[in-house]
Tab-separated table of C-alpha atoms in Angstrom:
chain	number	residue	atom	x	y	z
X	6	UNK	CA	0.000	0.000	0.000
X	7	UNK	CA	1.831	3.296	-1.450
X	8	UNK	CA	0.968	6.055	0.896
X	9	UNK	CA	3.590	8.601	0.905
X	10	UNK	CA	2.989	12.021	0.463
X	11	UNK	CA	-0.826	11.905	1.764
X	12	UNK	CA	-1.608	15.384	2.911
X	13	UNK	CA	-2.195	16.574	6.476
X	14	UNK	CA	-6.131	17.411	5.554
X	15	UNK	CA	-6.540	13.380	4.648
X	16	UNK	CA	-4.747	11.621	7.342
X	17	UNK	CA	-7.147	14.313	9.494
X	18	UNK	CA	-10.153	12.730	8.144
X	19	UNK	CA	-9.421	9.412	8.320
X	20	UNK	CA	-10.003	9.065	11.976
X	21	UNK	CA	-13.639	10.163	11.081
X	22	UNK	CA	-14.401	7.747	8.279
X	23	UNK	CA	-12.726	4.806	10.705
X	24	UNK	CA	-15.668	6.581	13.092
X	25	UNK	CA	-18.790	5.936	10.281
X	26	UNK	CA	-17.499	2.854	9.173
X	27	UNK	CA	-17.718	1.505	12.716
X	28	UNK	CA	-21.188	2.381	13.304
X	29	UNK	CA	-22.050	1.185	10.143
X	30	UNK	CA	-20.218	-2.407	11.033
X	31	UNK	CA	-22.439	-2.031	14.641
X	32	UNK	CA	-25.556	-1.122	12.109
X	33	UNK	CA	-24.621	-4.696	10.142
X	34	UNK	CA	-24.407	-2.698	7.202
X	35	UNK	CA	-22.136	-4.650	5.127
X	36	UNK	CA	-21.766	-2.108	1.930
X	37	UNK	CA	-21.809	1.160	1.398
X	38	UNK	CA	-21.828	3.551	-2.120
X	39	UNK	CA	-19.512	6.758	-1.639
X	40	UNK	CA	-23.022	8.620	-2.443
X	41	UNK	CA	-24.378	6.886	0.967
X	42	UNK	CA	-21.441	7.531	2.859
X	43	UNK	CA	-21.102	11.117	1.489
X	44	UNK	CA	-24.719	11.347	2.687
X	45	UNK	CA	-24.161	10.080	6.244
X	46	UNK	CA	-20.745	12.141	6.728
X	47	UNK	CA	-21.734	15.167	4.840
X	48	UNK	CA	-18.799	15.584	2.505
X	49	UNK	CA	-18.833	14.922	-1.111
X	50	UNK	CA	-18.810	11.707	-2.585
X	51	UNK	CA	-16.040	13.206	-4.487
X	52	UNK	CA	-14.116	13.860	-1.903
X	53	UNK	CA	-14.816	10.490	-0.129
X	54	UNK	CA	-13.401	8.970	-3.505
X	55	UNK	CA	-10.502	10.850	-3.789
X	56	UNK	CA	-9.228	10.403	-0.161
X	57	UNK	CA	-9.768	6.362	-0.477
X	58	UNK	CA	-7.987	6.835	-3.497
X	59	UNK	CA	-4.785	7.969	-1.660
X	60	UNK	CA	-4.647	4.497	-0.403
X	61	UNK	CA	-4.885	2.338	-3.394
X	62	UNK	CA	-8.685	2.999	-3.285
X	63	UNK	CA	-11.153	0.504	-1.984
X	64	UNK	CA	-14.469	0.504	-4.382
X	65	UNK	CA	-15.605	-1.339	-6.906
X	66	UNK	CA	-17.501	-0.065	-9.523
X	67	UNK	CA	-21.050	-0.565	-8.768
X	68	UNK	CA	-20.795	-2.369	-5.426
X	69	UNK	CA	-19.575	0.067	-3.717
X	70	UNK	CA	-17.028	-0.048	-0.700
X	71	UNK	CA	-16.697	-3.359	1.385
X	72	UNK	CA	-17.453	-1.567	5.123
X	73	UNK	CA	-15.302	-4.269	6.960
X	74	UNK	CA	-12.499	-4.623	4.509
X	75	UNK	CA	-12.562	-0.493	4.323
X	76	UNK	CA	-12.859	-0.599	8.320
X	77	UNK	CA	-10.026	-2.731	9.028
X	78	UNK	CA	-7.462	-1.813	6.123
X	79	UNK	CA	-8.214	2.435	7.696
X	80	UNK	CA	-7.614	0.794	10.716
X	81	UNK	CA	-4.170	-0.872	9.847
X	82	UNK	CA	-3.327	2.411	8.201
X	83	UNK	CA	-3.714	4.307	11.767
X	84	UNK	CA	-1.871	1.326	13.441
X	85	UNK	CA	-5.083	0.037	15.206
X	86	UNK	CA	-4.104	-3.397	13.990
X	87	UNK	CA	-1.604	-3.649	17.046
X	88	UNK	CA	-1.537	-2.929	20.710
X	89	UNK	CA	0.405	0.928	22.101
X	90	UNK	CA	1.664	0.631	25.341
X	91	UNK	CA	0.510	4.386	26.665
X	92	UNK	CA	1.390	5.778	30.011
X	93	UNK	CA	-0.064	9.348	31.876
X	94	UNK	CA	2.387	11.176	33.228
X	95	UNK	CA	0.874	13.670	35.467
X	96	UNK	CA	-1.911	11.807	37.912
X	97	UNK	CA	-4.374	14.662	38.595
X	98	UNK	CA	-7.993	14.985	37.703
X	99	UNK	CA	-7.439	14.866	34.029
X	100	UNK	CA	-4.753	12.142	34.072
X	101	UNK	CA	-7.047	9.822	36.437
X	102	UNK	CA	-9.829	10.346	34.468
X	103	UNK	CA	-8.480	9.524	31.103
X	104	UNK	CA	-6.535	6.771	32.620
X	105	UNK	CA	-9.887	5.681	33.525
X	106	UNK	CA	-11.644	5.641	29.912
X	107	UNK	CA	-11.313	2.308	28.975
X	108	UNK	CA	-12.264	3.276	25.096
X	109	UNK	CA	-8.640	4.097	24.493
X	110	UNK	CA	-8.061	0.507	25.219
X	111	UNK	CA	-10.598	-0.713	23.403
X	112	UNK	CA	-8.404	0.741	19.882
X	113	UNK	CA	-5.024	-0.687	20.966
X	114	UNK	CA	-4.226	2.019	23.064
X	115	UNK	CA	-3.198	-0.038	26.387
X	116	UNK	CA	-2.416	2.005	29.352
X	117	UNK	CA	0.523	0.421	31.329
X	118	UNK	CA	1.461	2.954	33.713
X	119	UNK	CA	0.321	6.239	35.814
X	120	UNK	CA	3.511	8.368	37.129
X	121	UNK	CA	3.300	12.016	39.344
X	122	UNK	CA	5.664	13.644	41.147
X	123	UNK	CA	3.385	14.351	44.587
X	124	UNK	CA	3.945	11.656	46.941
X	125	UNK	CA	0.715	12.249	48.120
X	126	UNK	CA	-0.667	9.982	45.191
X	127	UNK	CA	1.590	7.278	45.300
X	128	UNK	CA	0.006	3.764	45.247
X	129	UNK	CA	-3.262	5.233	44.522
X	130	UNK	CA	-5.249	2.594	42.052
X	131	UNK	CA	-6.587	4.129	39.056
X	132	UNK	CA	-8.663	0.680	36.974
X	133	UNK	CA	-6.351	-1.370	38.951
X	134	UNK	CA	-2.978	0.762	38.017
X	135	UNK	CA	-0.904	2.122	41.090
X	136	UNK	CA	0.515	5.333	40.552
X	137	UNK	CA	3.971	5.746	40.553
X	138	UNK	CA	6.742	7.746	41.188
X	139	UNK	CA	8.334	9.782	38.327
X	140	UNK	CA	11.726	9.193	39.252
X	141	UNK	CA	10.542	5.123	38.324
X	142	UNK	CA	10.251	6.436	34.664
X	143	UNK	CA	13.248	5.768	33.020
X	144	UNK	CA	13.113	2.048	34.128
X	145	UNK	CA	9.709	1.555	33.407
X	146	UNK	CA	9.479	2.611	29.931
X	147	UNK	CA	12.437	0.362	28.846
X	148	UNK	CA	10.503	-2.362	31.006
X	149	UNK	CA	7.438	-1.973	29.777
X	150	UNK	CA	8.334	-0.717	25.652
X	151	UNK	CA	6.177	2.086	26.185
X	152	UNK	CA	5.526	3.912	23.041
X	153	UNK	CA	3.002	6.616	24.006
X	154	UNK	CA	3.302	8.922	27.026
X	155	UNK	CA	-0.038	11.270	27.978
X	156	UNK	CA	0.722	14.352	29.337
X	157	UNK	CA	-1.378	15.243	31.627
X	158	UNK	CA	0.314	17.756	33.832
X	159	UNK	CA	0.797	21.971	34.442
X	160	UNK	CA	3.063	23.649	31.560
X	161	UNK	CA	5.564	24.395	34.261
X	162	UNK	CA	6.823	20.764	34.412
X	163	UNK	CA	5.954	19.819	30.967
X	164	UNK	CA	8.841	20.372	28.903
X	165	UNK	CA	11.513	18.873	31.509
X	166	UNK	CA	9.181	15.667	31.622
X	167	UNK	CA	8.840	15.339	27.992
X	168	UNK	CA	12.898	14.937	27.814
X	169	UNK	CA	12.844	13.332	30.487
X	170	UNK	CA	10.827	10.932	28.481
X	171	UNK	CA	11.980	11.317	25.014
X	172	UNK	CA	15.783	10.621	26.156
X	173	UNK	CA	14.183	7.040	27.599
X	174	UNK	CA	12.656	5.743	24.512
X	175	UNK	CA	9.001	7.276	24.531
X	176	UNK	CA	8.379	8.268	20.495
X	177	UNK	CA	5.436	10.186	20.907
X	178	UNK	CA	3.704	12.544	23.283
X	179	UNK	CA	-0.385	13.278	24.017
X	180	UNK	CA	0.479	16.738	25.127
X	181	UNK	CA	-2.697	18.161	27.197
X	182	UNK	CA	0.197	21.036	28.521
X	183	UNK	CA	-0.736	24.143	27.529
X	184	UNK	CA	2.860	24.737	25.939
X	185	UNK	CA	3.903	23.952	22.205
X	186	UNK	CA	5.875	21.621	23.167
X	187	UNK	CA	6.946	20.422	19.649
X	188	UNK	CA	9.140	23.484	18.983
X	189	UNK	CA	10.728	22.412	22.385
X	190	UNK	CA	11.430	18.741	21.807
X	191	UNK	CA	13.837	17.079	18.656
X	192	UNK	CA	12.246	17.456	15.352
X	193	UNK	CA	11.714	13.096	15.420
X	194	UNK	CA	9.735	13.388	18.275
X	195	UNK	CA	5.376	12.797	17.679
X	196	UNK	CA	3.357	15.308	19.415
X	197	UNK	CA	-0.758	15.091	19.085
X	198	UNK	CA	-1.428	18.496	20.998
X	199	UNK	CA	-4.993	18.637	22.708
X	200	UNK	CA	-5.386	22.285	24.349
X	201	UNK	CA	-8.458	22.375	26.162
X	202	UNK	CA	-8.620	25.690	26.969
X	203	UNK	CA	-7.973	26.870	23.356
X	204	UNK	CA	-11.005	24.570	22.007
X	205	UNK	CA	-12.854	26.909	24.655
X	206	UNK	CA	-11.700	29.772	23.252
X	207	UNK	CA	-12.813	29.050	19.741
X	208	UNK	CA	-16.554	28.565	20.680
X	209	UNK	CA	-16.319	31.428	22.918
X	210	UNK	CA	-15.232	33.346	19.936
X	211	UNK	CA	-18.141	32.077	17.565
X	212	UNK	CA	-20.377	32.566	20.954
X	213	UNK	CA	-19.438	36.284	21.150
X	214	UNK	CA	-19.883	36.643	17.252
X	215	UNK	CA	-23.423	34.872	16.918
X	216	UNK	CA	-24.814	37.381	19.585
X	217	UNK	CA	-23.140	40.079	18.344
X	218	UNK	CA	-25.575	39.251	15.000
X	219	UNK	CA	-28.406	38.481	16.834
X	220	UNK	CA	-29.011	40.988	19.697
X	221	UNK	CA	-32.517	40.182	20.061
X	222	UNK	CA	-31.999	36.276	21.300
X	223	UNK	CA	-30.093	38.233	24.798
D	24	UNK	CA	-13.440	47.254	15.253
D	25	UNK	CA	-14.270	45.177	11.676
D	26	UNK	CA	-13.821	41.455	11.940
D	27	UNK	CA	-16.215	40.308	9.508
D	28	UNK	CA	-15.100	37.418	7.190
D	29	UNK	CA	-12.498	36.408	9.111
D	30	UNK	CA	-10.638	33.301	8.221
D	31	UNK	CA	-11.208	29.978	10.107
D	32	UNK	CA	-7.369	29.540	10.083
D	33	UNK	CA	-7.302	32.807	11.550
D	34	UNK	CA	-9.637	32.089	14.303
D	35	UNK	CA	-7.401	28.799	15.125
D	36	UNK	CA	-4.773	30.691	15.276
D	37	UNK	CA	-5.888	33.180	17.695
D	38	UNK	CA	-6.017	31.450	21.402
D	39	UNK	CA	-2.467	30.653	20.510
D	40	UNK	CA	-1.592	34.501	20.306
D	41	UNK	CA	-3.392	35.060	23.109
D	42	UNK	CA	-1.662	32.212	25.292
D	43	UNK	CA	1.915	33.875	23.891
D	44	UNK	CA	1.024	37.193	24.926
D	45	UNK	CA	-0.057	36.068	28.406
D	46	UNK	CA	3.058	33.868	28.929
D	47	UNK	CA	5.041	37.747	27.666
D	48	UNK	CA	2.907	39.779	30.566
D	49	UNK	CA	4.038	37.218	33.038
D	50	UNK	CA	7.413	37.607	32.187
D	51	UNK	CA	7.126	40.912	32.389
D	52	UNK	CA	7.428	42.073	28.400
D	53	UNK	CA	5.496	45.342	28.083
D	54	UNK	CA	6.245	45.206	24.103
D	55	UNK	CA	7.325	42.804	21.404
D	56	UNK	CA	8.230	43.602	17.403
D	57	UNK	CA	6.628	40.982	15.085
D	58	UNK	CA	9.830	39.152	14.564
D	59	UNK	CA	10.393	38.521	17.970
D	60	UNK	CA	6.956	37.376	18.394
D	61	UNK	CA	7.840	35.097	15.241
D	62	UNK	CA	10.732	33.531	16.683
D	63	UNK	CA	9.227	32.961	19.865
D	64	UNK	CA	6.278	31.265	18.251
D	65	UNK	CA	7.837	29.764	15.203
D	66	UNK	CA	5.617	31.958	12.713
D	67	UNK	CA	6.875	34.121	10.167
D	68	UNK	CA	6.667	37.913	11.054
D	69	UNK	CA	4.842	38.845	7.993
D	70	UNK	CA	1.953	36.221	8.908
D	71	UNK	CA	1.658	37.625	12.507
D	72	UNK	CA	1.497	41.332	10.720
D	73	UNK	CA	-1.185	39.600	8.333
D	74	UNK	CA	-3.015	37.871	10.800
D	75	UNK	CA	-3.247	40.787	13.600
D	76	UNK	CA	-3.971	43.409	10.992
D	77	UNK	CA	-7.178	41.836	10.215
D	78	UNK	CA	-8.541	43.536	13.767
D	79	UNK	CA	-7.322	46.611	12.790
D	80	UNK	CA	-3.353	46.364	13.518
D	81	UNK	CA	-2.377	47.201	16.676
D	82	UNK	CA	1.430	47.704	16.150
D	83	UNK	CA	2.982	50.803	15.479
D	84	UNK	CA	5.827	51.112	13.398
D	85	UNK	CA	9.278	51.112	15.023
D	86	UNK	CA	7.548	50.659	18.647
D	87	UNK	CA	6.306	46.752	17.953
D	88	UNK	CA	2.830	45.863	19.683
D	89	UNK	CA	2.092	46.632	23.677
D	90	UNK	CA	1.974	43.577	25.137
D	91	UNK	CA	-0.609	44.110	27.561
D	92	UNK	CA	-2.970	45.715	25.087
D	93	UNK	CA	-3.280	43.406	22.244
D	94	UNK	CA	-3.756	40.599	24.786
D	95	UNK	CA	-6.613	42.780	25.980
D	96	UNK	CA	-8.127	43.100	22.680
D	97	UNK	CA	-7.420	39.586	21.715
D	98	UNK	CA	-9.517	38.589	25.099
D	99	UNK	CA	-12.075	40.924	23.865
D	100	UNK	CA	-12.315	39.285	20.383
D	101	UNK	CA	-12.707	35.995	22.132
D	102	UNK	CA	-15.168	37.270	24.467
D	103	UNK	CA	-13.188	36.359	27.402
D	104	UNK	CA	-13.829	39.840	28.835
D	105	UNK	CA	-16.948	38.583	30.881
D	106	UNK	CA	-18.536	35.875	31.869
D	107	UNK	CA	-19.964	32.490	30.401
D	108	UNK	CA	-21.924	30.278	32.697
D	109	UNK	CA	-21.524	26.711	31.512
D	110	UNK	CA	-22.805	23.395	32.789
D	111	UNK	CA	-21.014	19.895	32.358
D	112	UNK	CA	-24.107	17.282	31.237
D	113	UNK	CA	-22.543	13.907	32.062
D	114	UNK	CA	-20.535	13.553	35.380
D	115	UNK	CA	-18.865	10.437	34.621
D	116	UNK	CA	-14.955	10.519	34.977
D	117	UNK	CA	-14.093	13.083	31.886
D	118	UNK	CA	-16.946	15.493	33.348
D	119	UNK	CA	-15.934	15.646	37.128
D	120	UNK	CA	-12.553	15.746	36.018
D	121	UNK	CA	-12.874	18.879	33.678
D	122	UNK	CA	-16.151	20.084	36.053
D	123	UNK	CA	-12.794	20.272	38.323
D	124	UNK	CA	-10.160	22.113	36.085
D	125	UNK	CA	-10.189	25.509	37.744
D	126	UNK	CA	-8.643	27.373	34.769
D	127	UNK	CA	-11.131	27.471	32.549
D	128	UNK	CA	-13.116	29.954	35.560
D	129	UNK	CA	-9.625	31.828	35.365
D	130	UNK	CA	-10.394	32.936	31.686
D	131	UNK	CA	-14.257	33.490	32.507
D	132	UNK	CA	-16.175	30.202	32.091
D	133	UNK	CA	-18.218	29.650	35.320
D	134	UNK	CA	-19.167	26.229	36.188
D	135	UNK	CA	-22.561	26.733	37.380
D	136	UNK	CA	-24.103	23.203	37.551
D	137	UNK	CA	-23.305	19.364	36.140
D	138	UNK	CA	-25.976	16.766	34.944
D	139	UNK	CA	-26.089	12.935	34.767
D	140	UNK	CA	-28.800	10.597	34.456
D	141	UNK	CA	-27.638	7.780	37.197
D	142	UNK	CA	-29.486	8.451	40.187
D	143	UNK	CA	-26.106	7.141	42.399
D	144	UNK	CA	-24.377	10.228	41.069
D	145	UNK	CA	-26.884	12.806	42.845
D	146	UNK	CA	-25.965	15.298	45.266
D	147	UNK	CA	-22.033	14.068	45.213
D	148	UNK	CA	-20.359	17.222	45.035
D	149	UNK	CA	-17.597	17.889	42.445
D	150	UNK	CA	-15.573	21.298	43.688
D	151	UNK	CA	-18.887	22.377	46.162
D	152	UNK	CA	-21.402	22.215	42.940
D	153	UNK	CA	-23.726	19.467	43.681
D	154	UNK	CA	-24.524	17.193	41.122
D	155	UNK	CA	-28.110	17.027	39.954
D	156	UNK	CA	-30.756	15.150	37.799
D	157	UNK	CA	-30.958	15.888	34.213
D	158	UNK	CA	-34.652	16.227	34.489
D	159	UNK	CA	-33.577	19.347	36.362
D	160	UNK	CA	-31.983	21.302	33.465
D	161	UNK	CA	-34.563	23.416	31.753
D	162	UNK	CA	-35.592	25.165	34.978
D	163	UNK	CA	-31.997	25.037	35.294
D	164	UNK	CA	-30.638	26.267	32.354
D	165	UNK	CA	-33.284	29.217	32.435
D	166	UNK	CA	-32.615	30.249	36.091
D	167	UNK	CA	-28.702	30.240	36.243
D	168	UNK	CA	-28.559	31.594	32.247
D	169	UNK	CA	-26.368	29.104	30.860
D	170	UNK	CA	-24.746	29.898	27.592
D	171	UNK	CA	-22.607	26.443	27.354
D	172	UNK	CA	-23.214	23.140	27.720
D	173	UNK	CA	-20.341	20.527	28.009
D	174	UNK	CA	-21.242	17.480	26.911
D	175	UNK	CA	-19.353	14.570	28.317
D	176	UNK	CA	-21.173	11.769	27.885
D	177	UNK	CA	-21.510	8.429	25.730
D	178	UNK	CA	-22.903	9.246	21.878
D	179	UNK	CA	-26.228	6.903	22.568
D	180	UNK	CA	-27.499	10.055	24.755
D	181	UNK	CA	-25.659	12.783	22.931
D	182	UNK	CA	-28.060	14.313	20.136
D	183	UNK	CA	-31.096	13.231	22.742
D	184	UNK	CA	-29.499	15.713	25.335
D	185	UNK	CA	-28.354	18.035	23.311
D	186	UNK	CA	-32.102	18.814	21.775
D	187	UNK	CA	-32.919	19.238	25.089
D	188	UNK	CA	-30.216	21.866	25.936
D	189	UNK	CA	-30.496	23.943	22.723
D	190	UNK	CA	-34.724	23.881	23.224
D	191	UNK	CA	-34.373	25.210	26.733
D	192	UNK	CA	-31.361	28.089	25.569
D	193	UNK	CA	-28.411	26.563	25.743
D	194	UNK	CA	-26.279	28.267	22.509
D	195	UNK	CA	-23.007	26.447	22.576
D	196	UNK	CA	-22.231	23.334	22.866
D	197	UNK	CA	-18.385	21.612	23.726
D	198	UNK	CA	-19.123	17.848	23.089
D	199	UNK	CA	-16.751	15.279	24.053
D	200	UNK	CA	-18.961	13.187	22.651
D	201	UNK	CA	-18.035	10.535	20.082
D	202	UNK	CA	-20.259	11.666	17.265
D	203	UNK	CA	-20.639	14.989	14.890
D	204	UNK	CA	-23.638	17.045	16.858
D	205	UNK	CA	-23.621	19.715	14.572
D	206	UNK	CA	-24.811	17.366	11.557
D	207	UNK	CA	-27.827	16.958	13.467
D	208	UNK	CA	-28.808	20.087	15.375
D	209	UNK	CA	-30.116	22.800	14.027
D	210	UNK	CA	-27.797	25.243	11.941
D	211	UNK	CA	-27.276	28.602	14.573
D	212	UNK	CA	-26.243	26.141	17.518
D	213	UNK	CA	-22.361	26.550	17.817
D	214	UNK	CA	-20.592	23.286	18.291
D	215	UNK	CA	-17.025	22.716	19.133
D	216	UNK	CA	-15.987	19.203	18.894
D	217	UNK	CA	-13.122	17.819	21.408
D	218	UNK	CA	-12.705	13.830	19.558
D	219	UNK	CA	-10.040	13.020	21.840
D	220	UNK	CA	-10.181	9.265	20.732
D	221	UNK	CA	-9.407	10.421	16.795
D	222	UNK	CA	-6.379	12.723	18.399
D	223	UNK	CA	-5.181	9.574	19.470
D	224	UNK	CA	-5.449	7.620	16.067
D	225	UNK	CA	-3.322	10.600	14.374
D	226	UNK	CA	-0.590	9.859	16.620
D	227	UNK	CA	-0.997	6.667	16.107
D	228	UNK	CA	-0.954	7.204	12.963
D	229	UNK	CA	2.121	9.101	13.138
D	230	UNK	CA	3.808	6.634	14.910
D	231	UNK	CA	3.044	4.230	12.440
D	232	UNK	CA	4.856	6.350	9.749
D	233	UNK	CA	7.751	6.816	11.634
D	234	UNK	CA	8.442	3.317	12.855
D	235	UNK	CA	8.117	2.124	9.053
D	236	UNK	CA	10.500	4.478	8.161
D	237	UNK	CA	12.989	3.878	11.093
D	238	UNK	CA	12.777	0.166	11.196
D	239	UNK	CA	16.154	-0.157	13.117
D	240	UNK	CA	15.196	1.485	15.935
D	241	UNK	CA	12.427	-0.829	16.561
């Protein structure tokens, strides 16, 4: 499967068709036309088409796409097809609590470990996971291969953590810190940025716009 | 101050001037040139120019841009210069655990209630607001005039719930819920979508990609 070169605004999507073609697996809806799909997802069939097509393309004239086959070979392509071992580093509400979604695991994503630096926490069981110390880090991740490490912690600490990290083997950071910390980290390193408080920010924008239109609805 | 037809990438790109120019106030910076701004943030100069000269500009030649005042126009833009009551619906682990983040108050949204439907979660209190009944939120939503709605709950109940909100006033919703709300409510509600499970898959996808490429360090 030849996939170099696929664009940023593609492998973005792809998550979301993975999404539709799982409910339409839980649906027992075994094939699908790109006109149904663009229907369902509200994009163009055309564009539907066209992404697939990065990949080698899945239809076949007239039938249509194969959900499962399209379902599993997306989810090869986003490395589904294999377990991540995935440890939080930073044990507070948001680190417990995602910890504690067990969906994550459900797509490979396996958490292995929970580390903080408050002593406070230590030994805590988070879905049967003790919390650790972070000075245990360096051992554990060689111990345990651990690909993926979750950030879950105040920007303050976040940068010496992720190198910290990095220099132990981790490839790739879930950064919830509000920092950029790719611009901090070597250029090799993955970083998946989620900022909350930014997301916020962006409705509150569209919030303050809509009622700036519509004065009445106040 | 004209802000019509402003770009979406523009509007991304905003909360991350505004988190800059904070991080420059605490440090004390009471001005900054465009290229210093650029090589703190890794943009080029002449898109900062471009971007902040769409509110009107607020450099001045040979002087650069006061810090302090373009991060309180900025705030302004994203109507963080008052308040936004917001309820969590869902107090499962995600919800109590961002029901518990205090800086989103710091930057004006006020946690003034969170909803579930289990009947074990009642009355607990998550950082002194009591947890209540979702049977309770029109009244609710009237009374306390919420503006935002969190959604963190499983998709079955998403689109059910969120009819309810949007009927009873609610005008924004941030859903953390697996599924694209704003396909099926109706066009003015503002949805911002927080899919932390497809963040995931595009570093996993990442991750793929590298490790194919880098086979020896596997």
């Amino acid at each position: 499967m030849e996939e170099k070169g696929i664009s940023r605004a593609v492998i973005k999507r792809l998550p979301r068709y993975y999404r539709y073609l799982g409910e339409l697996l839980e649906d027992g809806v075994e094939r699908i036309s790109s006109g149904e799909l663009s229907e369902r997802m509200k994009v163009t069939a055309s564009q539907i088409r066209q992404d697939l097509n990065n990949f080698g393309g899945f239809g076949q004239q007239g039938y249509g796409y194969n959900v499962r086959y399209l379902y599993s070979e997306i989810g090869k392509i986003l490395g589904l097809d294999r377990v991540h071992n995935m440890i939080f580093v930073g044990a507070g509400n948001l680190g417990q609590a995602l910890a504690n979604y067990a969906a994550f695991e459900r797509s490979g994503f396996k958490t292995v470990g929970i580390f903080d630096v408050n002593p406070v926490l230590k030994g805590i069981s988070v879905r049967g996971i003790e919390i650790r110390m972070a000075d245990e880090l360096p051992e554990f991740i060689k111990e345990h291969h651990v690909e993926i490490a979750a950030l879950t912690l105040p920007k303050a600490k976040a940068v010496e953590m992720a190198e910290i990290l990095v220099d132990n083997g981790v490839k790739a950071i879930w950064n919830f810190a509000h920092t950029d910390l790719n611009l901090k980290l070597p250029k090799d390193v993955i970083v998946e940025n989620v900022h909350l408080s930014e997301s916020l920010m962006r409705l509150s924008y569209n919030l303050t716009r809509y009622e700036a239109e519509h004065p009445k609805n106040n």
